PDB file of N, CA and C in Angstrom:
ATOM      1  N   MET A  61     143.861 -85.078 -28.190  1.00 70.00           N
ATOM      2  CA  MET A  61     143.172 -84.091 -28.912  1.00 70.00           C
ATOM      3  C   MET A  61     143.390 -82.791 -28.525  1.00 70.00           C
ATOM      4  N   THR A  62     143.724 -81.890 -29.307  1.00 88.00           N
ATOM      5  CA  THR A  62     144.075 -80.457 -28.906  1.00 88.00           C
ATOM      6  C   THR A  62     142.794 -79.720 -28.637  1.00 88.00           C
ATOM      7  N   LYS A  63     142.883 -78.639 -27.955  1.00 84.00           N
ATOM      8  CA  LYS A  63     141.637 -77.831 -27.550  1.00 84.00           C
ATOM      9  C   LYS A  63     140.999 -77.372 -28.879  1.00 84.00           C
ATOM     10  N   GLU A  64     141.729 -77.008 -29.847  1.00 81.00           N
ATOM     11  CA  GLU A  64     141.251 -76.467 -31.106  1.00 81.00           C
ATOM     12  C   GLU A  64     140.507 -77.660 -31.916  1.00 81.00           C
ATOM     13  N   THR A  65     141.163 -78.807 -31.915  1.00 85.00           N
ATOM     14  CA  THR A  65     140.517 -79.925 -32.641  1.00 85.00           C
ATOM     15  C   THR A  65     139.133 -80.325 -31.762  1.00 85.00           C
ATOM     16  N   GLU A  66     139.150 -80.291 -30.438  1.00 86.00           N
ATOM     17  CA  GLU A  66     138.100 -80.532 -29.829  1.00 86.00           C
ATOM     18  C   GLU A  66     136.930 -79.571 -30.026  1.00 86.00           C
ATOM     19  N   ARG A  67     137.341 -78.288 -30.122  1.00 85.00           N
ATOM     20  CA  ARG A  67     136.249 -77.335 -30.336  1.00 85.00           C
ATOM     21  C   ARG A  67     135.726 -77.439 -31.780  1.00 85.00           C
ATOM     22  N   LEU A  68     136.512 -77.664 -32.772  1.00 84.00           N
ATOM     23  CA  LEU A  68     135.975 -77.970 -34.052  1.00 84.00           C
ATOM     24  C   LEU A  68     135.175 -79.168 -34.148  1.00 84.00           C
ATOM     25  N   THR A  69     135.459 -80.172 -33.439  1.00 91.00           N
ATOM     26  CA  THR A  69     134.756 -81.443 -33.482  1.00 91.00           C
ATOM     27  C   THR A  69     133.363 -81.076 -32.831  1.00 91.00           C
ATOM     28  N   LEU A  70     133.340 -80.511 -31.627  1.00 91.00           N
ATOM     29  CA  LEU A  70     132.051 -80.140 -31.102  1.00 91.00           C
ATOM     30  C   LEU A  70     131.170 -79.226 -31.978  1.00 91.00           C
ATOM     31  N   ALA A  71     131.766 -78.405 -32.601  1.00 91.00           N
ATOM     32  CA  ALA A  71     130.948 -77.449 -33.432  1.00 91.00           C
ATOM     33  C   ALA A  71     130.428 -78.323 -34.568  1.00 91.00           C
ATOM     34  N   SER A  72     131.086 -79.210 -35.188  1.00 93.00           N
ATOM     35  CA  SER A  72     130.640 -79.985 -36.249  1.00 93.00           C
ATOM     36  C   SER A  72     129.590 -80.884 -35.776  1.00 93.00           C
ATOM     37  N   LEU A  73     129.669 -81.567 -34.528  1.00 93.00           N
ATOM     38  CA  LEU A  73     128.582 -82.313 -33.913  1.00 93.00           C
ATOM     39  C   LEU A  73     127.425 -81.487 -33.656  1.00 93.00           C
ATOM     40  N   ASN A  74     127.474 -80.294 -33.160  1.00 94.00           N
ATOM     41  CA  ASN A  74     126.394 -79.354 -32.910  1.00 94.00           C
ATOM     42  C   ASN A  74     125.561 -79.045 -34.185  1.00 94.00           C
ATOM     43  N   ARG A  75     126.344 -78.814 -35.208  1.00 95.00           N
ATOM     44  CA  ARG A  75     125.680 -78.559 -36.529  1.00 95.00           C
ATOM     45  C   ARG A  75     124.878 -79.888 -37.022  1.00 95.00           C
ATOM     46  N   ARG A  76     125.457 -81.002 -36.780  1.00 95.00           N
ATOM     47  CA  ARG A  76     124.711 -82.278 -37.108  1.00 95.00           C
ATOM     48  C   ARG A  76     123.514 -82.395 -36.372  1.00 95.00           C
ATOM     49  N   VAL A  77     123.682 -82.117 -35.056  1.00 96.00           N
ATOM     50  CA  VAL A  77     122.472 -82.259 -34.141  1.00 96.00           C
ATOM     51  C   VAL A  77     121.351 -81.309 -34.552  1.00 96.00           C
ATOM     52  N   GLU A  78     121.750 -80.118 -34.861  1.00 96.00           N
ATOM     53  CA  GLU A  78     120.804 -79.112 -35.272  1.00 96.00           C
ATOM     54  C   GLU A  78     120.050 -79.474 -36.598  1.00 96.00           C
ATOM     55  N   ALA A  79     120.865 -80.090 -37.574  1.00 96.00           N
ATOM     56  CA  ALA A  79     120.344 -80.413 -38.864  1.00 96.00           C
ATOM     57  C   ALA A  79     119.253 -81.687 -38.636  1.00 96.00           C
ATOM     58  N   LEU A  80     119.670 -82.562 -37.717  1.00 96.00           N
ATOM     59  CA  LEU A  80     118.791 -83.773 -37.383  1.00 96.00           C
ATOM     60  C   LEU A  80     117.478 -83.263 -36.636  1.00 96.00           C
ATOM     61  N   GLU A  81     117.567 -82.161 -35.894  1.00 97.00           N
ATOM     62  CA  GLU A  81     116.430 -81.596 -35.209  1.00 97.00           C
ATOM     63  C   GLU A  81     115.500 -80.925 -36.254  1.00 97.00           C
ATOM     64  N   ASN A  82     116.161 -80.248 -37.217  1.00 97.00           N
ATOM     65  CA  ASN A  82     115.337 -79.651 -38.306  1.00 97.00           C
ATOM     66  C   ASN A  82     114.603 -80.708 -39.097  1.00 97.00           C
ATOM     67  N   ILE A  83     115.277 -81.809 -39.353  1.00 97.00           N
ATOM     68  CA  ILE A  83     114.600 -82.935 -40.171  1.00 97.00           C
ATOM     69  C   ILE A  83     113.461 -83.515 -39.456  1.00 97.00           C
ATOM     70  N   ALA A  84     113.671 -83.749 -38.009  1.00 97.00           N
ATOM     71  CA  ALA A  84     112.730 -84.311 -37.162  1.00 97.00           C
ATOM     72  C   ALA A  84     111.465 -83.296 -37.190  1.00 97.00           C
ATOM     73  N   GLY A  85     111.708 -82.079 -37.021  1.00 96.00           N
ATOM     74  CA  GLY A  85     110.530 -81.060 -37.071  1.00 96.00           C
ATOM     75  C   GLY A  85     109.807 -81.180 -38.482  1.00 96.00           C
ATOM     76  N   ASP A  86     110.561 -81.362 -39.571  1.00 96.00           N
ATOM     77  CA  ASP A  86     109.919 -81.369 -40.904  1.00 96.00           C
ATOM     78  C   ASP A  86     109.053 -82.708 -41.082  1.00 96.00           C
ATOM     79  N   LEU A  87     109.590 -83.802 -40.475  1.00 96.00           N
ATOM     80  CA  LEU A  87     108.858 -85.071 -40.551  1.00 96.00           C
ATOM     81  C   LEU A  87     107.594 -85.019 -39.622  1.00 96.00           C
ATOM     82  N   THR A  88     107.620 -84.283 -38.623  1.00 95.00           N
ATOM     83  CA  THR A  88     106.538 -84.193 -37.809  1.00 95.00           C
ATOM     84  C   THR A  88     105.436 -83.350 -38.436  1.00 95.00           C
ATOM     85  N   LYS A  89     105.910 -82.278 -39.178  1.00 96.00           N
ATOM     86  CA  LYS A  89     104.919 -81.528 -39.969  1.00 96.00           C
ATOM     87  C   LYS A  89     104.199 -82.414 -41.066  1.00 96.00           C
ATOM     88  N   ILE A  90     105.004 -83.255 -41.750  1.00 93.00           N
ATOM     89  CA  ILE A  90     104.488 -84.091 -42.794  1.00 93.00           C
ATOM     90  C   ILE A  90     103.560 -85.104 -42.188  1.00 93.00           C
ATOM     91  N   LYS A  91     103.884 -85.581 -40.953  1.00 89.00           N
ATOM     92  CA  LYS A  91     103.050 -86.718 -40.292  1.00 89.00           C
ATOM     93  C   LYS A  91     101.760 -86.008 -39.949  1.00 89.00           C
ATOM     94  N   ASN A  92     101.789 -84.766 -39.527  1.00 91.00           N
ATOM     95  CA  ASN A  92     100.491 -84.039 -39.198  1.00 91.00           C
ATOM     96  C   ASN A  92      99.607 -83.784 -40.388  1.00 91.00           C
ATOM     97  N   LEU A  93     100.224 -83.404 -41.513  1.00 90.00           N
ATOM     98  CA  LEU A  93      99.587 -83.236 -42.694  1.00 90.00           C
ATOM     99  C   LEU A  93      98.956 -84.505 -43.251  1.00 90.00           C
ATOM    100  N   VAL A  94      99.601 -85.592 -43.176  1.00 86.00           N
ATOM    101  CA  VAL A  94      99.120 -86.836 -43.640  1.00 86.00           C
ATOM    102  C   VAL A  94      97.873 -87.265 -42.777  1.00 86.00           C
ATOM    103  N   LYS A  95      98.035 -87.071 -41.433  1.00 85.00           N
ATOM    104  CA  LYS A  95      96.811 -87.379 -40.451  1.00 85.00           C
ATOM    105  C   LYS A  95      95.679 -86.492 -40.976  1.00 85.00           C
ATOM    106  N   VAL A  96      95.802 -85.274 -41.420  1.00 87.00           N
ATOM    107  CA  VAL A  96      94.723 -84.482 -41.636  1.00 87.00           C
ATOM    108  C   VAL A  96      94.071 -84.826 -43.042  1.00 87.00           C
ATOM    109  N   TYR A  97      94.954 -84.889 -44.078  1.00 89.00           N
ATOM    110  CA  TYR A  97      94.508 -85.135 -45.441  1.00 89.00           C
ATOM    111  C   TYR A  97      94.194 -86.487 -45.890  1.00 89.00           C
ATOM    112  N   ALA A  98      94.967 -87.465 -45.315  1.00 84.00           N
ATOM    113  CA  ALA A  98      94.692 -88.824 -45.713  1.00 84.00           C
ATOM    114  C   ALA A  98      93.285 -89.284 -45.609  1.00 84.00           C
ATOM    115  N   PRO A  99      92.564 -88.961 -44.573  1.00 84.00           N
ATOM    116  CA  PRO A  99      91.128 -89.496 -44.595  1.00 84.00           C
ATOM    117  C   PRO A  99      90.302 -88.840 -45.626  1.00 84.00           C
ATOM    118  N   LEU A 100      90.578 -87.581 -46.054  1.00 86.00           N
ATOM    119  CA  LEU A 100      89.869 -86.870 -46.968  1.00 86.00           C
ATOM    120  C   LEU A 100      90.068 -87.524 -48.377  1.00 86.00           C
ATOM    121  N   ILE A 101      91.331 -87.839 -48.609  1.00 86.00           N
ATOM    122  CA  ILE A 101      91.666 -88.520 -49.883  1.00 86.00           C
ATOM    123  C   ILE A 101      91.146 -89.974 -49.992  1.00 86.00           C
ATOM    124  N   ILE A 102      91.030 -90.662 -48.797  1.00 84.00           N
ATOM    125  CA  ILE A 102      90.523 -91.910 -48.826  1.00 84.00           C
ATOM    126  C   ILE A 102      89.091 -91.942 -48.971  1.00 84.00           C
ATOM    127  N   VAL A 103      88.353 -91.061 -48.363  1.00 84.00           N
ATOM    128  CA  VAL A 103      86.911 -90.975 -48.587  1.00 84.00           C
ATOM    129  C   VAL A 103      86.645 -90.602 -50.071  1.00 84.00           C
ATOM    130  N   ALA A 104      87.366 -89.734 -50.702  1.00 86.00           N
ATOM    131  CA  ALA A 104      87.205 -89.369 -52.159  1.00 86.00           C
ATOM    132  C   ALA A 104      87.374 -90.585 -52.935  1.00 86.00           C
ATOM    133  N   ALA A 105      88.468 -91.374 -52.636  1.00 84.00           N
ATOM    134  CA  ALA A 105      88.734 -92.545 -53.447  1.00 84.00           C
ATOM    135  C   ALA A 105      87.633 -93.680 -53.280  1.00 84.00           C
ATOM    136  N   VAL A 106      87.200 -93.823 -52.086  1.00 83.00           N
ATOM    137  CA  VAL A 106      86.161 -94.732 -51.853  1.00 83.00           C
ATOM    138  C   VAL A 106      84.808 -94.337 -52.647  1.00 83.00           C
ATOM    139  N   SER A 107      84.445 -93.132 -52.367  1.00 85.00           N
ATOM    140  CA  SER A 107      83.199 -92.642 -53.035  1.00 85.00           C
ATOM    141  C   SER A 107      83.209 -92.597 -54.479  1.00 85.00           C
ATOM    142  N   SER A 108      84.489 -92.348 -55.025  1.00 85.00           N
ATOM    143  CA  SER A 108      84.437 -92.469 -56.464  1.00 85.00           C
ATOM    144  C   SER A 108      84.675 -93.838 -57.048  1.00 85.00           C
ATOM    145  N   GLY A 109      84.885 -94.821 -56.204  1.00 85.00           N
ATOM    146  CA  GLY A 109      84.992 -96.160 -56.713  1.00 85.00           C
ATOM    147  C   GLY A 109      86.402 -96.578 -57.032  1.00 85.00           C
ATOM    148  N   ILE A 110      87.334 -95.716 -56.740  1.00 84.00           N
ATOM    149  CA  ILE A 110      88.751 -96.206 -56.903  1.00 84.00           C
ATOM    150  C   ILE A 110      89.269 -97.219 -56.088  1.00 84.00           C
ATOM    151  N   VAL A 111      88.782 -97.237 -54.733  1.00 82.00           N
ATOM    152  CA  VAL A 111      89.114 -98.413 -53.920  1.00 82.00           C
ATOM    153  C   VAL A 111      87.627 -98.779 -53.276  1.00 82.00           C
ATOM    154  N   ASP A 112      87.607-100.027 -52.768  1.00 82.00           N
ATOM    155  CA  ASP A 112      86.328-100.372 -52.099  1.00 82.00           C
ATOM    156  C   ASP A 112      86.510-100.019 -50.613  1.00 82.00           C
ATOM    157  N   GLY A 113      85.465-100.325 -49.925  1.00 76.00           N
ATOM    158  CA  GLY A 113      85.325 -99.852 -48.492  1.00 76.00           C
ATOM    159  C   GLY A 113      86.292-100.631 -47.582  1.00 76.00           C
ATOM    160  N   LYS A 114      86.618-101.753 -47.879  1.00 81.00           N
ATOM    161  CA  LYS A 114      87.520-102.607 -47.076  1.00 81.00           C
ATOM    162  C   LYS A 114      89.082-101.875 -47.300  1.00 81.00           C
ATOM    163  N   TRP A 115      89.345-101.620 -48.383  1.00 84.00           N
ATOM    164  CA  TRP A 115      90.695-100.975 -48.713  1.00 84.00           C
ATOM    165  C   TRP A 115      90.589 -99.636 -48.035  1.00 84.00           C
ATOM    166  N   GLY A 116      89.609 -98.988 -48.214  1.00 81.00           N
ATOM    167  CA  GLY A 116      89.487 -97.571 -47.529  1.00 81.00           C
ATOM    168  C   GLY A 116      89.861 -97.620 -46.105  1.00 81.00           C
ATOM    169  N   ALA A 117      89.075 -98.617 -45.430  1.00 82.00           N
ATOM    170  CA  ALA A 117      89.339 -98.835 -43.900  1.00 82.00           C
ATOM    171  C   ALA A 117      90.761 -99.141 -43.662  1.00 82.00           C
ATOM    172  N   PHE A 118      91.342-100.016 -44.470  1.00 84.00           N
ATOM    173  CA  PHE A 118      92.781-100.428 -44.323  1.00 84.00           C
ATOM    174  C   PHE A 118      93.630 -99.209 -44.457  1.00 84.00           C
ATOM    175  N   LEU A 119      93.502 -98.402 -45.567  1.00 82.00           N
ATOM    176  CA  LEU A 119      94.348 -97.330 -45.744  1.00 82.00           C
ATOM    177  C   LEU A 119      94.180 -96.141 -44.739  1.00 82.00           C
ATOM    178  N   ASN A 120      92.929 -96.060 -44.191  1.00 78.00           N
ATOM    179  CA  ASN A 120      92.643 -95.025 -43.137  1.00 78.00           C
ATOM    180  C   ASN A 120      93.517 -95.524 -41.832  1.00 78.00           C
ATOM    181  N   ALA A 121      93.327 -96.717 -41.549  1.00 81.00           N
ATOM    182  CA  ALA A 121      94.159 -97.242 -40.364  1.00 81.00           C
ATOM    183  C   ALA A 121      95.548 -97.151 -40.674  1.00 81.00           C
ATOM    184  N   LEU A 122      96.135 -97.366 -41.783  1.00 81.00           N
ATOM    185  CA  LEU A 122      97.496 -97.380 -42.038  1.00 81.00           C
ATOM    186  C   LEU A 122      98.011 -95.884 -41.863  1.00 81.00           C
ATOM    187  N   PHE A 123      97.269 -95.003 -42.476  1.00 78.00           N
ATOM    188  CA  PHE A 123      97.814 -93.613 -42.488  1.00 78.00           C
ATOM    189  C   PHE A 123      97.439 -92.735 -41.326  1.00 78.00           C
ATOM    190  N   THR A 124      96.388 -93.067 -40.640  1.00 73.00           N
ATOM    191  CA  THR A 124      95.906 -92.250 -39.508  1.00 73.00           C
ATOM    192  C   THR A 124      96.232 -92.956 -38.078  1.00 73.00           C
ATOM    193  N   GLY A 125      96.494 -94.334 -38.180  1.00 72.00           N
ATOM    194  CA  GLY A 125      96.655 -94.970 -36.898  1.00 72.00           C
ATOM    195  C   GLY A 125      95.450 -95.289 -36.100  1.00 72.00           C
ATOM    196  N   THR A 126      94.286 -95.204 -36.718  1.00 63.00           N
ATOM    197  CA  THR A 126      93.085 -95.403 -35.954  1.00 63.00           C
ATOM    198  C   THR A 126      92.306 -96.660 -36.519  1.00 63.00           C
TER     199      THR A 126
END
């Protein structure tokens, strides 16, 4: 592999790593939003009768990990 090819390959890999880091950051933001808003949505669904209490507890555990 020539030095130029190696340089281009490393640059390409660096761009891919940066893109994956950006995706990971976005997924972390989404996870945090779900942890905040999921319980509120579940409480609203249970109180309005859309789901019963058992399903509400299950969904709460599923989305918040508690």
